[in-house]
């Protein structure tokens, strides 16, 4: 069986196919990208899908395709400064494209040019101290003066301070959301989101526009934040802060991680101190950051010429060991997986996200189950 889309409506239907691919259960970005490295999305056969490890249910789902299903999503991009970027689109961010497990489709509102501007991620506590706020303002102000766009997650605390400071300094900033772009989360930041767009920045999400925020979406958002940028700066993070997931993603993506030290009695500094112990660079000012990542233009040029980084065999990846701790016949909780693998919960959460993106496990109420393809 082979299905080919009509030539006269190639553009609309091809985009619908990309959206359809992201909607196939158990086929994450890694499997999807591997498939499309071998075959064109517009003419996939049953045998090709089977050879790439798709099961019969997934194959049937693929051929049960109607472009009309995705018309409301495509219509979202009809409005000014709204875009749907598939993985092969020329405006897809160069640095993110080279991350294993990068989203196959990105939804963008704002100025596309900012996506390939040099970016640094600034993340941290949702409940920062005044010292933390001051540090975020100081670092962000100088980074903007040095020509960086500031990328963060639009959350309360350090994220919001960083976005706001970038705007106040006349800079541009990018907010990556853990929900669809018809929503702003938290809702109190709707005005901030509007200001980001008004000043030449962008809002980004991998989720369909109507998607509501869910807790499990935010770690996925974090890997985009780190993947867009040459480095991640962590300003105040408790030992179980979500910011540490962003830092871990950055390390796995071979990006720099910077941490601002704090007072020894500041609980919000313990995550930063742990990062420094694990090899993150301790930074006191922006000069320390520039020293490490002054090679940005060369990095982008290199990535643009060489294409995606070669994938490692699954068995060689560090997260693969967790598969043995996830059952296929019942739900396994994160706490149980962490206990049996003898790994910290935050590390386990990050690795489980990667496994889910591989299509090897599924997130379900109460934990995870292993898929048949694992």
PDB file of N, CA and C in Angstrom, residues 103-184:
ATOM      1  N   UNK A 103      11.586  18.556  18.322  1.00  0.00           N
ATOM      2  CA  UNK A 103      10.205  18.434  17.834  1.00  0.00           C
ATOM      3  C   UNK A 103      10.145  18.398  16.309  1.00  0.00           C
ATOM      4  N   UNK A 104       9.281  17.561  15.782  1.00  0.00           N
ATOM      5  CA  UNK A 104       9.102  17.496  14.333  1.00  0.00           C
ATOM      6  C   UNK A 104       8.372  18.719  13.810  1.00  0.00           C
ATOM      7  N   UNK A 105       7.576  19.349  14.674  1.00  0.00           N
ATOM      8  CA  UNK A 105       6.812  20.536  14.292  1.00  0.00           C
ATOM      9  C   UNK A 105       6.888  21.554  15.420  1.00  0.00           C
ATOM     10  N   UNK A 106       7.103  22.808  15.063  1.00  0.00           N
ATOM     11  CA  UNK A 106       7.074  23.911  16.025  1.00  0.00           C
ATOM     12  C   UNK A 106       5.997  24.910  15.610  1.00  0.00           C
ATOM     13  N   UNK A 107       5.297  25.423  16.597  1.00  0.00           N
ATOM     14  CA  UNK A 107       4.345  26.509  16.380  1.00  0.00           C
ATOM     15  C   UNK A 107       4.988  27.786  16.907  1.00  0.00           C
ATOM     16  N   UNK A 108       4.983  28.819  16.082  1.00  0.00           N
ATOM     17  CA  UNK A 108       5.674  30.062  16.439  1.00  0.00           C
ATOM     18  C   UNK A 108       4.746  31.246  16.214  1.00  0.00           C
ATOM     19  N   UNK A 109       4.707  32.135  17.190  1.00  0.00           N
ATOM     20  CA  UNK A 109       4.056  33.429  17.030  1.00  0.00           C
ATOM     21  C   UNK A 109       5.128  34.487  17.227  1.00  0.00           C
ATOM     22  N   UNK A 110       5.220  35.434  16.288  1.00  0.00           N
ATOM     23  CA  UNK A 110       6.219  36.481  16.437  1.00  0.00           C
ATOM     24  C   UNK A 110       7.143  36.570  15.238  1.00  0.00           C
ATOM     25  N   UNK A 111       8.365  37.016  15.498  1.00  0.00           N
ATOM     26  CA  UNK A 111       9.353  37.260  14.451  1.00  0.00           C
ATOM     27  C   UNK A 111      10.244  36.032  14.283  1.00  0.00           C
ATOM     28  N   UNK A 112      10.200  35.407  13.116  1.00  0.00           N
ATOM     29  CA  UNK A 112      11.014  34.211  12.884  1.00  0.00           C
ATOM     30  C   UNK A 112      12.506  34.494  12.965  1.00  0.00           C
ATOM     31  N   UNK A 113      12.912  35.716  12.639  1.00  0.00           N
ATOM     32  CA  UNK A 113      14.340  36.029  12.612  1.00  0.00           C
ATOM     33  C   UNK A 113      15.003  35.828  13.967  1.00  0.00           C
ATOM     34  N   UNK A 114      14.253  36.043  15.044  1.00  0.00           N
ATOM     35  CA  UNK A 114      14.846  35.945  16.372  1.00  0.00           C
ATOM     36  C   UNK A 114      15.234  34.504  16.704  1.00  0.00           C
ATOM     37  N   UNK A 115      14.652  33.530  16.014  1.00  0.00           N
ATOM     38  CA  UNK A 115      14.934  32.130  16.326  1.00  0.00           C
ATOM     39  C   UNK A 115      16.383  31.755  16.060  1.00  0.00           C
ATOM     40  N   UNK A 116      17.006  32.437  15.113  1.00  0.00           N
ATOM     41  CA  UNK A 116      18.400  32.134  14.810  1.00  0.00           C
ATOM     42  C   UNK A 116      19.347  33.243  15.258  1.00  0.00           C
ATOM     43  N   UNK A 117      18.844  34.137  16.112  1.00  0.00           N
ATOM     44  CA  UNK A 117      19.725  35.085  16.793  1.00  0.00           C
ATOM     45  C   UNK A 117      20.447  34.332  17.902  1.00  0.00           C
ATOM     46  N   UNK A 118      21.633  34.781  18.277  1.00  0.00           N
ATOM     47  CA  UNK A 118      22.326  34.116  19.381  1.00  0.00           C
ATOM     48  C   UNK A 118      21.468  34.235  20.641  1.00  0.00           C
ATOM     49  N   UNK A 119      21.243  33.092  21.279  1.00  0.00           N
ATOM     50  CA  UNK A 119      20.346  33.035  22.432  1.00  0.00           C
ATOM     51  C   UNK A 119      21.041  32.410  23.627  1.00  0.00           C
ATOM     52  N   UNK A 120      20.682  32.898  24.800  1.00  0.00           N
ATOM     53  CA  UNK A 120      21.087  32.258  26.042  1.00  0.00           C
ATOM     54  C   UNK A 120      19.830  32.032  26.870  1.00  0.00           C
ATOM     55  N   UNK A 121      19.698  30.847  27.420  1.00  0.00           N
ATOM     56  CA  UNK A 121      18.563  30.543  28.292  1.00  0.00           C
ATOM     57  C   UNK A 121      18.858  31.050  29.697  1.00  0.00           C
ATOM     58  N   UNK A 122      17.887  31.705  30.299  1.00  0.00           N
ATOM     59  CA  UNK A 122      17.994  32.142  31.691  1.00  0.00           C
ATOM     60  C   UNK A 122      16.800  31.557  32.429  1.00  0.00           C
ATOM     61  N   UNK A 123      17.067  30.688  33.391  1.00  0.00           N
ATOM     62  CA  UNK A 123      16.003  29.991  34.116  1.00  0.00           C
ATOM     63  C   UNK A 123      16.328  29.990  35.604  1.00  0.00           C
ATOM     64  N   UNK A 124      15.326  29.660  36.407  1.00  0.00           N
ATOM     65  CA  UNK A 124      15.558  29.614  37.851  1.00  0.00           C
ATOM     66  C   UNK A 124      14.278  29.448  38.633  1.00  0.00           C
ATOM     67  N   UNK A 125      14.353  29.797  39.889  1.00  0.00           N
ATOM     68  CA  UNK A 125      13.260  29.561  40.829  1.00  0.00           C
ATOM     69  C   UNK A 125      12.000  30.352  40.469  1.00  0.00           C
ATOM     70  N   UNK A 126      10.847  29.742  40.738  1.00  0.00           N
ATOM     71  CA  UNK A 126       9.582  30.463  40.604  1.00  0.00           C
ATOM     72  C   UNK A 126       9.348  31.382  41.799  1.00  0.00           C
ATOM     73  N   UNK A 127      10.079  31.161  42.869  1.00  0.00           N
ATOM     74  CA  UNK A 127       9.943  31.998  44.073  1.00  0.00           C
ATOM     75  C   UNK A 127      11.328  32.496  44.485  1.00  0.00           C
ATOM     76  N   UNK A 128      11.926  33.352  43.684  1.00  0.00           N
ATOM     77  CA  UNK A 128      13.294  33.789  43.963  1.00  0.00           C
ATOM     78  C   UNK A 128      13.368  34.774  45.121  1.00  0.00           C
ATOM     79  N   UNK A 129      14.526  34.834  45.721  1.00  0.00           N
ATOM     80  CA  UNK A 129      14.801  35.868  46.713  1.00  0.00           C
ATOM     81  C   UNK A 129      15.088  37.173  45.974  1.00  0.00           C
ATOM     82  N   UNK A 130      15.228  38.250  46.728  1.00  0.00           N
ATOM     83  CA  UNK A 130      15.576  39.521  46.092  1.00  0.00           C
ATOM     84  C   UNK A 130      16.958  39.438  45.453  1.00  0.00           C
ATOM     85  N   UNK A 131      17.872  38.696  46.093  1.00  0.00           N
ATOM     86  CA  UNK A 131      19.196  38.502  45.492  1.00  0.00           C
ATOM     87  C   UNK A 131      19.075  37.819  44.129  1.00  0.00           C
ATOM     88  N   UNK A 132      18.178  36.844  44.050  1.00  0.00           N
ATOM     89  CA  UNK A 132      17.980  36.146  42.788  1.00  0.00           C
ATOM     90  C   UNK A 132      17.414  37.060  41.715  1.00  0.00           C
ATOM     91  N   UNK A 133      16.446  37.881  42.086  1.00  0.00           N
ATOM     92  CA  UNK A 133      15.872  38.831  41.131  1.00  0.00           C
ATOM     93  C   UNK A 133      16.933  39.823  40.653  1.00  0.00           C
ATOM     94  N   UNK A 134      17.726  40.299  41.599  1.00  0.00           N
ATOM     95  CA  UNK A 134      18.785  41.250  41.235  1.00  0.00           C
ATOM     96  C   UNK A 134      19.781  40.613  40.269  1.00  0.00           C
ATOM     97  N   UNK A 135      20.133  39.358  40.538  1.00  0.00           N
ATOM     98  CA  UNK A 135      21.082  38.662  39.662  1.00  0.00           C
ATOM     99  C   UNK A 135      20.492  38.474  38.265  1.00  0.00           C
ATOM    100  N   UNK A 136      19.216  38.104  38.207  1.00  0.00           N
ATOM    101  CA  UNK A 136      18.566  37.915  36.907  1.00  0.00           C
ATOM    102  C   UNK A 136      18.547  39.218  36.112  1.00  0.00           C
ATOM    103  N   UNK A 137      18.241  40.319  36.785  1.00  0.00           N
ATOM    104  CA  UNK A 137      18.224  41.613  36.106  1.00  0.00           C
ATOM    105  C   UNK A 137      19.617  42.008  35.624  1.00  0.00           C
ATOM    106  N   UNK A 138      20.613  41.792  36.467  1.00  0.00           N
ATOM    107  CA  UNK A 138      21.979  42.175  36.122  1.00  0.00           C
ATOM    108  C   UNK A 138      22.513  41.361  34.945  1.00  0.00           C
ATOM    109  N   UNK A 139      22.380  40.035  35.034  1.00  0.00           N
ATOM    110  CA  UNK A 139      22.884  39.183  33.955  1.00  0.00           C
ATOM    111  C   UNK A 139      22.126  39.428  32.656  1.00  0.00           C
ATOM    112  N   UNK A 140      20.803  39.507  32.736  1.00  0.00           N
ATOM    113  CA  UNK A 140      20.006  39.683  31.525  1.00  0.00           C
ATOM    114  C   UNK A 140      20.316  41.014  30.853  1.00  0.00           C
ATOM    115  N   UNK A 141      20.446  42.070  31.631  1.00  0.00           N
ATOM    116  CA  UNK A 141      20.748  43.391  31.066  1.00  0.00           C
ATOM    117  C   UNK A 141      22.045  43.367  30.271  1.00  0.00           C
ATOM    118  N   UNK A 142      23.068  42.762  30.844  1.00  0.00           N
ATOM    119  CA  UNK A 142      24.362  42.731  30.168  1.00  0.00           C
ATOM    120  C   UNK A 142      24.340  41.788  28.963  1.00  0.00           C
ATOM    121  N   UNK A 143      23.626  40.676  29.078  1.00  0.00           N
ATOM    122  CA  UNK A 143      23.518  39.763  27.934  1.00  0.00           C
ATOM    123  C   UNK A 143      22.849  40.446  26.746  1.00  0.00           C
ATOM    124  N   UNK A 144      21.813  41.238  27.018  1.00  0.00           N
ATOM    125  CA  UNK A 144      21.153  41.987  25.946  1.00  0.00           C
ATOM    126  C   UNK A 144      22.128  42.976  25.320  1.00  0.00           C
ATOM    127  N   UNK A 145      22.905  43.650  26.144  1.00  0.00           N
ATOM    128  CA  UNK A 145      23.895  44.604  25.617  1.00  0.00           C
ATOM    129  C   UNK A 145      24.935  43.899  24.752  1.00  0.00           C
ATOM    130  N   UNK A 146      25.176  42.637  25.041  1.00  0.00           N
ATOM    131  CA  UNK A 146      26.143  41.863  24.266  1.00  0.00           C
ATOM    132  C   UNK A 146      25.525  41.239  23.017  1.00  0.00           C
ATOM    133  N   UNK A 147      24.233  41.501  22.790  1.00  0.00           N
ATOM    134  CA  UNK A 147      23.595  41.047  21.564  1.00  0.00           C
ATOM    135  C   UNK A 147      22.834  39.743  21.648  1.00  0.00           C
ATOM    136  N   UNK A 148      22.648  39.221  22.852  1.00  0.00           N
ATOM    137  CA  UNK A 148      21.911  37.967  23.012  1.00  0.00           C
ATOM    138  C   UNK A 148      20.405  38.207  23.072  1.00  0.00           C
ATOM    139  N   UNK A 149      19.649  37.289  22.488  1.00  0.00           N
ATOM    140  CA  UNK A 149      18.229  37.179  22.798  1.00  0.00           C
ATOM    141  C   UNK A 149      18.116  36.289  24.027  1.00  0.00           C
ATOM    142  N   UNK A 150      17.155  36.582  24.882  1.00  0.00           N
ATOM    143  CA  UNK A 150      16.981  35.831  26.127  1.00  0.00           C
ATOM    144  C   UNK A 150      15.837  34.839  25.952  1.00  0.00           C
ATOM    145  N   UNK A 151      16.124  33.578  26.209  1.00  0.00           N
ATOM    146  CA  UNK A 151      15.130  32.516  26.054  1.00  0.00           C
ATOM    147  C   UNK A 151      14.780  31.940  27.416  1.00  0.00           C
ATOM    148  N   UNK A 152      13.488  31.808  27.684  1.00  0.00           N
ATOM    149  CA  UNK A 152      13.054  31.249  28.963  1.00  0.00           C
ATOM    150  C   UNK A 152      11.650  30.664  28.795  1.00  0.00           C
ATOM    151  N   UNK A 153      11.016  30.331  29.939  1.00  0.00           N
ATOM    152  CA  UNK A 153       9.778  29.573  29.875  1.00  0.00           C
ATOM    153  C   UNK A 153       8.514  30.289  30.285  1.00  0.00           C
ATOM    154  N   UNK A 154       8.555  31.620  30.444  1.00  0.00           N
ATOM    155  CA  UNK A 154       7.386  32.440  30.777  1.00  0.00           C
ATOM    156  C   UNK A 154       6.796  32.111  32.149  1.00  0.00           C
ATOM    157  N   UNK A 155       7.514  31.354  32.963  1.00  0.00           N
ATOM    158  CA  UNK A 155       7.015  31.011  34.297  1.00  0.00           C
ATOM    159  C   UNK A 155       7.175  32.202  35.236  1.00  0.00           C
ATOM    160  N   UNK A 156       6.571  32.093  36.400  1.00  0.00           N
ATOM    161  CA  UNK A 156       6.754  33.115  37.431  1.00  0.00           C
ATOM    162  C   UNK A 156       8.200  33.080  37.917  1.00  0.00           C
ATOM    163  N   UNK A 157       8.629  34.159  38.540  1.00  0.00           N
ATOM    164  CA  UNK A 157       9.959  34.182  39.128  1.00  0.00           C
ATOM    165  C   UNK A 157      11.041  34.584  38.153  1.00  0.00           C
ATOM    166  N   UNK A 158      12.139  33.828  38.142  1.00  0.00           N
ATOM    167  CA  UNK A 158      13.309  34.179  37.337  1.00  0.00           C
ATOM    168  C   UNK A 158      12.967  34.259  35.853  1.00  0.00           C
ATOM    169  N   UNK A 159      12.131  33.350  35.358  1.00  0.00           N
ATOM    170  CA  UNK A 159      11.742  33.404  33.941  1.00  0.00           C
ATOM    171  C   UNK A 159      11.138  34.764  33.606  1.00  0.00           C
ATOM    172  N   UNK A 160      10.142  35.164  34.374  1.00  0.00           N
ATOM    173  CA  UNK A 160       9.446  36.420  34.098  1.00  0.00           C
ATOM    174  C   UNK A 160      10.380  37.616  34.242  1.00  0.00           C
ATOM    175  N   UNK A 161      11.208  37.622  35.274  1.00  0.00           N
ATOM    176  CA  UNK A 161      12.158  38.723  35.474  1.00  0.00           C
ATOM    177  C   UNK A 161      13.088  38.838  34.269  1.00  0.00           C
ATOM    178  N   UNK A 162      13.534  37.705  33.755  1.00  0.00           N
ATOM    179  CA  UNK A 162      14.456  37.708  32.616  1.00  0.00           C
ATOM    180  C   UNK A 162      13.781  38.248  31.364  1.00  0.00           C
ATOM    181  N   UNK A 163      12.561  37.771  31.085  1.00  0.00           N
ATOM    182  CA  UNK A 163      11.819  38.300  29.930  1.00  0.00           C
ATOM    183  C   UNK A 163      11.610  39.808  30.070  1.00  0.00           C
ATOM    184  N   UNK A 164      11.145  40.238  31.245  1.00  0.00           N
ATOM    185  CA  UNK A 164      10.831  41.651  31.464  1.00  0.00           C
ATOM    186  C   UNK A 164      12.075  42.524  31.351  1.00  0.00           C
ATOM    187  N   UNK A 165      13.175  42.065  31.909  1.00  0.00           N
ATOM    188  CA  UNK A 165      14.408  42.849  31.855  1.00  0.00           C
ATOM    189  C   UNK A 165      14.908  42.979  30.423  1.00  0.00           C
ATOM    190  N   UNK A 166      14.830  41.900  29.664  1.00  0.00           N
ATOM    191  CA  UNK A 166      15.250  41.960  28.263  1.00  0.00           C
ATOM    192  C   UNK A 166      14.446  43.018  27.509  1.00  0.00           C
ATOM    193  N   UNK A 167      13.146  43.062  27.752  1.00  0.00           N
ATOM    194  CA  UNK A 167      12.298  44.047  27.087  1.00  0.00           C
ATOM    195  C   UNK A 167      12.642  45.463  27.532  1.00  0.00           C
ATOM    196  N   UNK A 168      12.863  45.635  28.828  1.00  0.00           N
ATOM    197  CA  UNK A 168      13.202  46.958  29.363  1.00  0.00           C
ATOM    198  C   UNK A 168      14.513  47.482  28.794  1.00  0.00           C
ATOM    199  N   UNK A 169      15.417  46.561  28.453  1.00  0.00           N
ATOM    200  CA  UNK A 169      16.712  46.949  27.900  1.00  0.00           C
ATOM    201  C   UNK A 169      16.685  47.084  26.378  1.00  0.00           C
ATOM    202  N   UNK A 170      15.489  46.963  25.807  1.00  0.00           N
ATOM    203  CA  UNK A 170      15.369  47.096  24.358  1.00  0.00           C
ATOM    204  C   UNK A 170      15.771  45.851  23.598  1.00  0.00           C
ATOM    205  N   UNK A 171      15.866  44.726  24.293  1.00  0.00           N
ATOM    206  CA  UNK A 171      16.266  43.483  23.646  1.00  0.00           C
ATOM    207  C   UNK A 171      15.076  42.652  23.204  1.00  0.00           C
ATOM    208  N   UNK A 172      15.390  41.491  22.674  1.00  0.00           N
ATOM    209  CA  UNK A 172      14.347  40.564  22.233  1.00  0.00           C
ATOM    210  C   UNK A 172      14.418  39.294  23.083  1.00  0.00           C
ATOM    211  N   UNK A 173      13.272  38.693  23.270  1.00  0.00           N
ATOM    212  CA  UNK A 173      13.214  37.527  24.144  1.00  0.00           C
ATOM    213  C   UNK A 173      12.248  36.497  23.564  1.00  0.00           C
ATOM    214  N   UNK A 174      12.516  35.248  23.857  1.00  0.00           N
ATOM    215  CA  UNK A 174      11.727  34.121  23.350  1.00  0.00           C
ATOM    216  C   UNK A 174      11.154  33.357  24.527  1.00  0.00           C
ATOM    217  N   UNK A 175       9.850  33.109  24.496  1.00  0.00           N
ATOM    218  CA  UNK A 175       9.187  32.343  25.555  1.00  0.00           C
ATOM    219  C   UNK A 175       8.714  31.014  24.983  1.00  0.00           C
ATOM    220  N   UNK A 176       9.179  29.926  25.579  1.00  0.00           N
ATOM    221  CA  UNK A 176       8.771  28.585  25.159  1.00  0.00           C
ATOM    222  C   UNK A 176       7.696  28.100  26.126  1.00  0.00           C
ATOM    223  N   UNK A 177       6.553  27.695  25.590  1.00  0.00           N
ATOM    224  CA  UNK A 177       5.412  27.354  26.429  1.00  0.00           C
ATOM    225  C   UNK A 177       5.182  25.846  26.534  1.00  0.00           C
ATOM    226  N   UNK A 178       4.606  25.443  27.652  1.00  0.00           N
ATOM    227  CA  UNK A 178       4.214  24.060  27.866  1.00  0.00           C
ATOM    228  C   UNK A 178       2.742  23.858  27.582  1.00  0.00           C
ATOM    229  N   UNK A 179       2.222  24.609  26.637  1.00  0.00           N
ATOM    230  CA  UNK A 179       0.823  24.504  26.207  1.00  0.00           C
ATOM    231  C   UNK A 179       0.747  25.063  24.796  1.00  0.00           C
ATOM    232  N   UNK A 180      -0.437  24.982  24.180  1.00  0.00           N
ATOM    233  CA  UNK A 180      -0.607  25.541  22.853  1.00  0.00           C
ATOM    234  C   UNK A 180      -0.619  27.061  22.877  1.00  0.00           C
ATOM    235  N   UNK A 181      -0.351  27.671  21.726  1.00  0.00           N
ATOM    236  CA  UNK A 181      -0.182  29.122  21.680  1.00  0.00           C
ATOM    237  C   UNK A 181      -1.491  29.904  21.673  1.00  0.00           C
ATOM    238  N   UNK A 182      -2.629  29.234  21.689  1.00  0.00           N
ATOM    239  CA  UNK A 182      -3.880  29.961  21.928  1.00  0.00           C
ATOM    240  C   UNK A 182      -4.053  30.266  23.407  1.00  0.00           C
ATOM    241  N   UNK A 183      -3.169  29.758  24.225  1.00  0.00           N
ATOM    242  CA  UNK A 183      -3.216  29.984  25.662  1.00  0.00           C
ATOM    243  C   UNK A 183      -1.903  30.615  26.116  1.00  0.00           C
ATOM    244  N   UNK A 184      -1.953  31.284  27.240  1.00  0.00           N
ATOM    245  CA  UNK A 184      -0.749  31.766  27.913  1.00  0.00           C
ATOM    246  C   UNK A 184      -0.781  31.218  29.324  1.00  0.00           C
TER     247      UNK A 184
END
